[in-house]
């Protein structure tokens, strides 16, 4: 009898609580996001070395746009830096994917995400998905549009 592999193939991480962590320590919320982002490479590397093949980071949801503009811009700056720096740090082993509505995050961030995906297109054997400007309802709508070839709106989804 062989032992079953108990390591999951895919692990998703919701990046939540960084702002609260900082506030409890008398720091600004953006300092929490900076500190949280510093942990991403180490967490991803730990999971990959444990045998996980795919890691998904829920980095910024559509609902996060309700936060103050300075905080949103600070989070976007963290994602922008990650997109610029991580392809070199992952040494050809981790392919990056950025999912969500990249049209809604500004041209500079959108282009940085696309460039990081292109730089890592041939990297293997691991995958790191970063969800930016995502939402469950939007993803269902996007899938419905793709599958049906018809225009589906948020209003038609509600009815």
mmCIF file of N, CA and C in Angstrom, residues 90-146:
data_model
loop_
_atom_site.group_PDB
_atom_site.id
_atom_site.type_symbol
_atom_site.label_atom_id
_atom_site.label_comp_id
_atom_site.label_asym_id
_atom_site.label_seq_id
_atom_site.Cartn_x
_atom_site.Cartn_y
_atom_site.Cartn_z
ATOM 1 N N UNK A 90 12.303 34.907 -8.555
ATOM 2 C CA UNK A 90 11.806 33.522 -8.575
ATOM 3 C C UNK A 90 12.669 32.591 -9.418
ATOM 4 N N UNK A 91 13.744 33.106 -9.976
ATOM 5 C CA UNK A 91 14.785 32.290 -10.624
ATOM 6 C C UNK A 91 14.263 31.298 -11.670
ATOM 7 N N UNK A 92 13.321 31.744 -12.465
ATOM 8 C CA UNK A 92 12.840 30.906 -13.556
ATOM 9 C C UNK A 92 11.948 29.758 -13.152
ATOM 10 N N UNK A 93 11.485 29.726 -11.893
ATOM 11 C CA UNK A 93 10.713 28.590 -11.398
ATOM 12 C C UNK A 93 9.224 28.867 -11.222
ATOM 13 N N UNK A 94 8.822 30.142 -11.197
ATOM 14 C CA UNK A 94 7.443 30.475 -10.853
ATOM 15 C C UNK A 94 6.826 31.357 -11.941
ATOM 16 N N UNK A 95 5.789 30.846 -12.549
ATOM 17 C CA UNK A 95 5.062 31.623 -13.554
ATOM 18 C C UNK A 95 4.008 32.470 -12.842
ATOM 19 N N UNK A 96 3.978 33.756 -13.165
ATOM 20 C CA UNK A 96 3.022 34.681 -12.559
ATOM 21 C C UNK A 96 1.789 34.854 -13.431
ATOM 22 N N UNK A 97 0.658 34.931 -12.768
ATOM 23 C CA UNK A 97 -0.612 35.260 -13.411
ATOM 24 C C UNK A 97 -1.267 36.359 -12.585
ATOM 25 N N UNK A 98 -1.797 37.358 -13.232
ATOM 26 C CA UNK A 98 -2.571 38.394 -12.552
ATOM 27 C C UNK A 98 -3.991 38.296 -13.082
ATOM 28 N N UNK A 99 -4.940 38.050 -12.194
ATOM 29 C CA UNK A 99 -6.331 37.854 -12.583
ATOM 30 C C UNK A 99 -7.199 38.919 -11.941
ATOM 31 N N UNK A 100 -8.331 39.171 -12.564
ATOM 32 C CA UNK A 100 -9.259 40.190 -12.116
ATOM 33 C C UNK A 100 -9.414 41.222 -13.210
ATOM 34 N N UNK A 101 -10.053 42.318 -12.896
ATOM 35 C CA UNK A 101 -10.298 43.382 -13.865
ATOM 36 C C UNK A 101 -9.117 44.346 -13.876
ATOM 37 N N UNK A 102 -8.097 44.013 -14.648
ATOM 38 C CA UNK A 102 -6.906 44.859 -14.711
ATOM 39 C C UNK A 102 -7.173 46.179 -15.417
ATOM 40 N N UNK A 103 -8.255 46.257 -16.180
ATOM 41 C CA UNK A 103 -8.606 47.524 -16.842
ATOM 42 C C UNK A 103 -8.955 48.589 -15.803
ATOM 43 N N UNK A 104 -9.379 48.172 -14.621
ATOM 44 C CA UNK A 104 -9.837 49.107 -13.616
ATOM 45 C C UNK A 104 -8.788 49.557 -12.612
ATOM 46 N N UNK A 105 -7.508 49.213 -12.823
ATOM 47 C CA UNK A 105 -6.488 49.543 -11.825
ATOM 48 C C UNK A 105 -5.483 50.594 -12.286
ATOM 49 N N UNK A 106 -5.694 51.163 -13.430
ATOM 50 C CA UNK A 106 -4.752 52.154 -13.943
ATOM 51 C C UNK A 106 -3.759 51.522 -14.905
ATOM 52 N N UNK A 107 -3.357 52.318 -15.865
ATOM 53 C CA UNK A 107 -2.498 51.830 -16.950
ATOM 54 C C UNK A 107 -1.136 51.339 -16.462
ATOM 55 N N UNK A 108 -0.503 52.074 -15.547
ATOM 56 C CA UNK A 108 0.829 51.685 -15.094
ATOM 57 C C UNK A 108 0.815 50.311 -14.423
ATOM 58 N N UNK A 109 -0.140 50.091 -13.530
ATOM 59 C CA UNK A 109 -0.218 48.801 -12.842
ATOM 60 C C UNK A 109 -0.620 47.695 -13.807
ATOM 61 N N UNK A 110 -1.573 47.973 -14.671
ATOM 62 C CA UNK A 110 -2.003 46.965 -15.650
ATOM 63 C C UNK A 110 -0.825 46.514 -16.507
ATOM 64 N N UNK A 111 -0.063 47.472 -17.020
ATOM 65 C CA UNK A 111 1.084 47.134 -17.877
ATOM 66 C C UNK A 111 2.174 46.396 -17.103
ATOM 67 N N UNK A 112 2.384 46.752 -15.847
ATOM 68 C CA UNK A 112 3.382 46.052 -15.024
ATOM 69 C C UNK A 112 2.976 44.602 -14.803
ATOM 70 N N UNK A 113 1.685 44.375 -14.561
ATOM 71 C CA UNK A 113 1.190 43.007 -14.368
ATOM 72 C C UNK A 113 1.361 42.194 -15.648
ATOM 73 N N UNK A 114 1.001 42.783 -16.767
ATOM 74 C CA UNK A 114 1.136 42.076 -18.046
ATOM 75 C C UNK A 114 2.599 41.797 -18.374
ATOM 76 N N UNK A 115 3.478 42.739 -18.060
ATOM 77 C CA UNK A 115 4.914 42.540 -18.316
ATOM 78 C C UNK A 115 5.462 41.403 -17.450
ATOM 79 N N UNK A 116 5.039 41.346 -16.189
ATOM 80 C CA UNK A 116 5.494 40.266 -15.306
ATOM 81 C C UNK A 116 5.006 38.912 -15.805
ATOM 82 N N UNK A 117 3.763 38.865 -16.281
ATOM 83 C CA UNK A 117 3.256 37.613 -16.847
ATOM 84 C C UNK A 117 4.089 37.198 -18.057
ATOM 85 N N UNK A 118 4.404 38.159 -18.904
ATOM 86 C CA UNK A 118 5.182 37.847 -20.111
ATOM 87 C C UNK A 118 6.596 37.380 -19.745
ATOM 88 N N UNK A 119 7.230 38.043 -18.783
ATOM 89 C CA UNK A 119 8.591 37.662 -18.366
ATOM 90 C C UNK A 119 8.640 36.245 -17.822
ATOM 91 N N UNK A 120 7.558 35.801 -17.197
ATOM 92 C CA UNK A 120 7.562 34.488 -16.548
ATOM 93 C C UNK A 120 6.809 33.429 -17.350
ATOM 94 N N UNK A 121 6.417 33.759 -18.551
ATOM 95 C CA UNK A 121 5.588 32.853 -19.371
ATOM 96 C C UNK A 121 6.188 31.453 -19.505
ATOM 97 N N UNK A 122 7.493 31.350 -19.599
ATOM 98 C CA UNK A 122 8.148 30.041 -19.783
ATOM 99 C C UNK A 122 8.623 29.421 -18.471
ATOM 100 N N UNK A 123 8.368 30.082 -17.348
ATOM 101 C CA UNK A 123 8.851 29.580 -16.067
ATOM 102 C C UNK A 123 8.023 28.376 -15.608
ATOM 103 N N UNK A 124 8.692 27.467 -14.926
ATOM 104 C CA UNK A 124 8.038 26.253 -14.414
ATOM 105 C C UNK A 124 8.883 25.754 -13.256
ATOM 106 N N UNK A 125 8.370 24.960 -12.391
ATOM 107 C CA UNK A 125 7.134 24.187 -12.447
ATOM 108 C C UNK A 125 5.976 24.785 -11.641
ATOM 109 N N UNK A 126 6.175 25.962 -11.036
ATOM 110 C CA UNK A 126 5.170 26.514 -10.125
ATOM 111 C C UNK A 126 4.394 27.668 -10.753
ATOM 112 N N UNK A 127 3.215 27.949 -10.171
ATOM 113 C CA UNK A 127 2.395 29.070 -10.620
ATOM 114 C C UNK A 127 1.951 29.885 -9.416
ATOM 115 N N UNK A 128 2.041 31.197 -9.544
ATOM 116 C CA UNK A 128 1.574 32.115 -8.513
ATOM 117 C C UNK A 128 0.542 33.035 -9.148
ATOM 118 N N UNK A 129 -0.702 32.924 -8.696
ATOM 119 C CA UNK A 129 -1.802 33.762 -9.171
ATOM 120 C C UNK A 129 -1.982 34.912 -8.194
ATOM 121 N N UNK A 130 -2.037 36.126 -8.709
ATOM 122 C CA UNK A 130 -2.293 37.293 -7.878
ATOM 123 C C UNK A 130 -3.609 37.891 -8.359
ATOM 124 N N UNK A 131 -4.598 37.905 -7.479
ATOM 125 C CA UNK A 131 -5.909 38.440 -7.848
ATOM 126 C C UNK A 131 -5.966 39.914 -7.485
ATOM 127 N N UNK A 132 -6.225 40.725 -8.500
ATOM 128 C CA UNK A 132 -6.236 42.179 -8.365
ATOM 129 C C UNK A 132 -7.542 42.696 -8.943
ATOM 130 N N UNK A 133 -8.281 43.452 -8.157
ATOM 131 C CA UNK A 133 -9.565 44.007 -8.582
ATOM 132 C C UNK A 133 -10.497 42.885 -9.025
ATOM 133 N N UNK A 134 -10.676 41.939 -8.154
ATOM 134 C CA UNK A 134 -11.512 40.785 -8.429
ATOM 135 C C UNK A 134 -12.770 40.857 -7.572
ATOM 136 N N UNK A 135 -13.756 40.108 -7.953
ATOM 137 C CA UNK A 135 -14.975 39.967 -7.168
ATOM 138 C C UNK A 135 -15.747 38.774 -7.672
ATOM 139 N N UNK A 136 -16.389 38.067 -6.800
ATOM 140 C CA UNK A 136 -17.121 36.858 -7.175
ATOM 141 C C UNK A 136 -18.172 37.119 -8.235
ATOM 142 N N UNK A 137 -18.983 38.149 -8.045
ATOM 143 C CA UNK A 137 -20.035 38.464 -9.009
ATOM 144 C C UNK A 137 -19.428 38.804 -10.378
ATOM 145 N N UNK A 138 -18.385 39.607 -10.377
ATOM 146 C CA UNK A 138 -17.738 39.983 -11.645
ATOM 147 C C UNK A 138 -17.156 38.776 -12.363
ATOM 148 N N UNK A 139 -16.573 37.863 -11.603
ATOM 149 C CA UNK A 139 -15.981 36.679 -12.225
ATOM 150 C C UNK A 139 -17.048 35.780 -12.829
ATOM 151 N N UNK A 140 -18.192 35.658 -12.159
ATOM 152 C CA UNK A 140 -19.298 34.871 -12.717
ATOM 153 C C UNK A 140 -19.806 35.529 -14.002
ATOM 154 N N UNK A 141 -19.941 36.853 -13.981
ATOM 155 C CA UNK A 141 -20.381 37.574 -15.184
ATOM 156 C C UNK A 141 -19.396 37.395 -16.336
ATOM 157 N N UNK A 142 -18.117 37.511 -16.023
ATOM 158 C CA UNK A 142 -17.086 37.364 -17.057
ATOM 159 C C UNK A 142 -17.139 35.959 -17.667
ATOM 160 N N UNK A 143 -17.308 34.954 -16.828
ATOM 161 C CA UNK A 143 -17.401 33.573 -17.323
ATOM 162 C C UNK A 143 -18.658 33.381 -18.158
ATOM 163 N N UNK A 144 -19.772 33.958 -17.717
ATOM 164 C CA UNK A 144 -21.024 33.840 -18.483
ATOM 165 C C UNK A 144 -20.889 34.489 -19.848
ATOM 166 N N UNK A 145 -20.263 35.662 -19.893
ATOM 167 C CA UNK A 145 -20.037 36.333 -21.189
ATOM 168 C C UNK A 145 -19.193 35.471 -22.112
ATOM 169 N N UNK A 146 -18.142 34.935 -21.560
ATOM 170 C CA UNK A 146 -17.226 34.133 -22.363
ATOM 171 C C UNK A 146 -17.929 32.887 -22.906
#
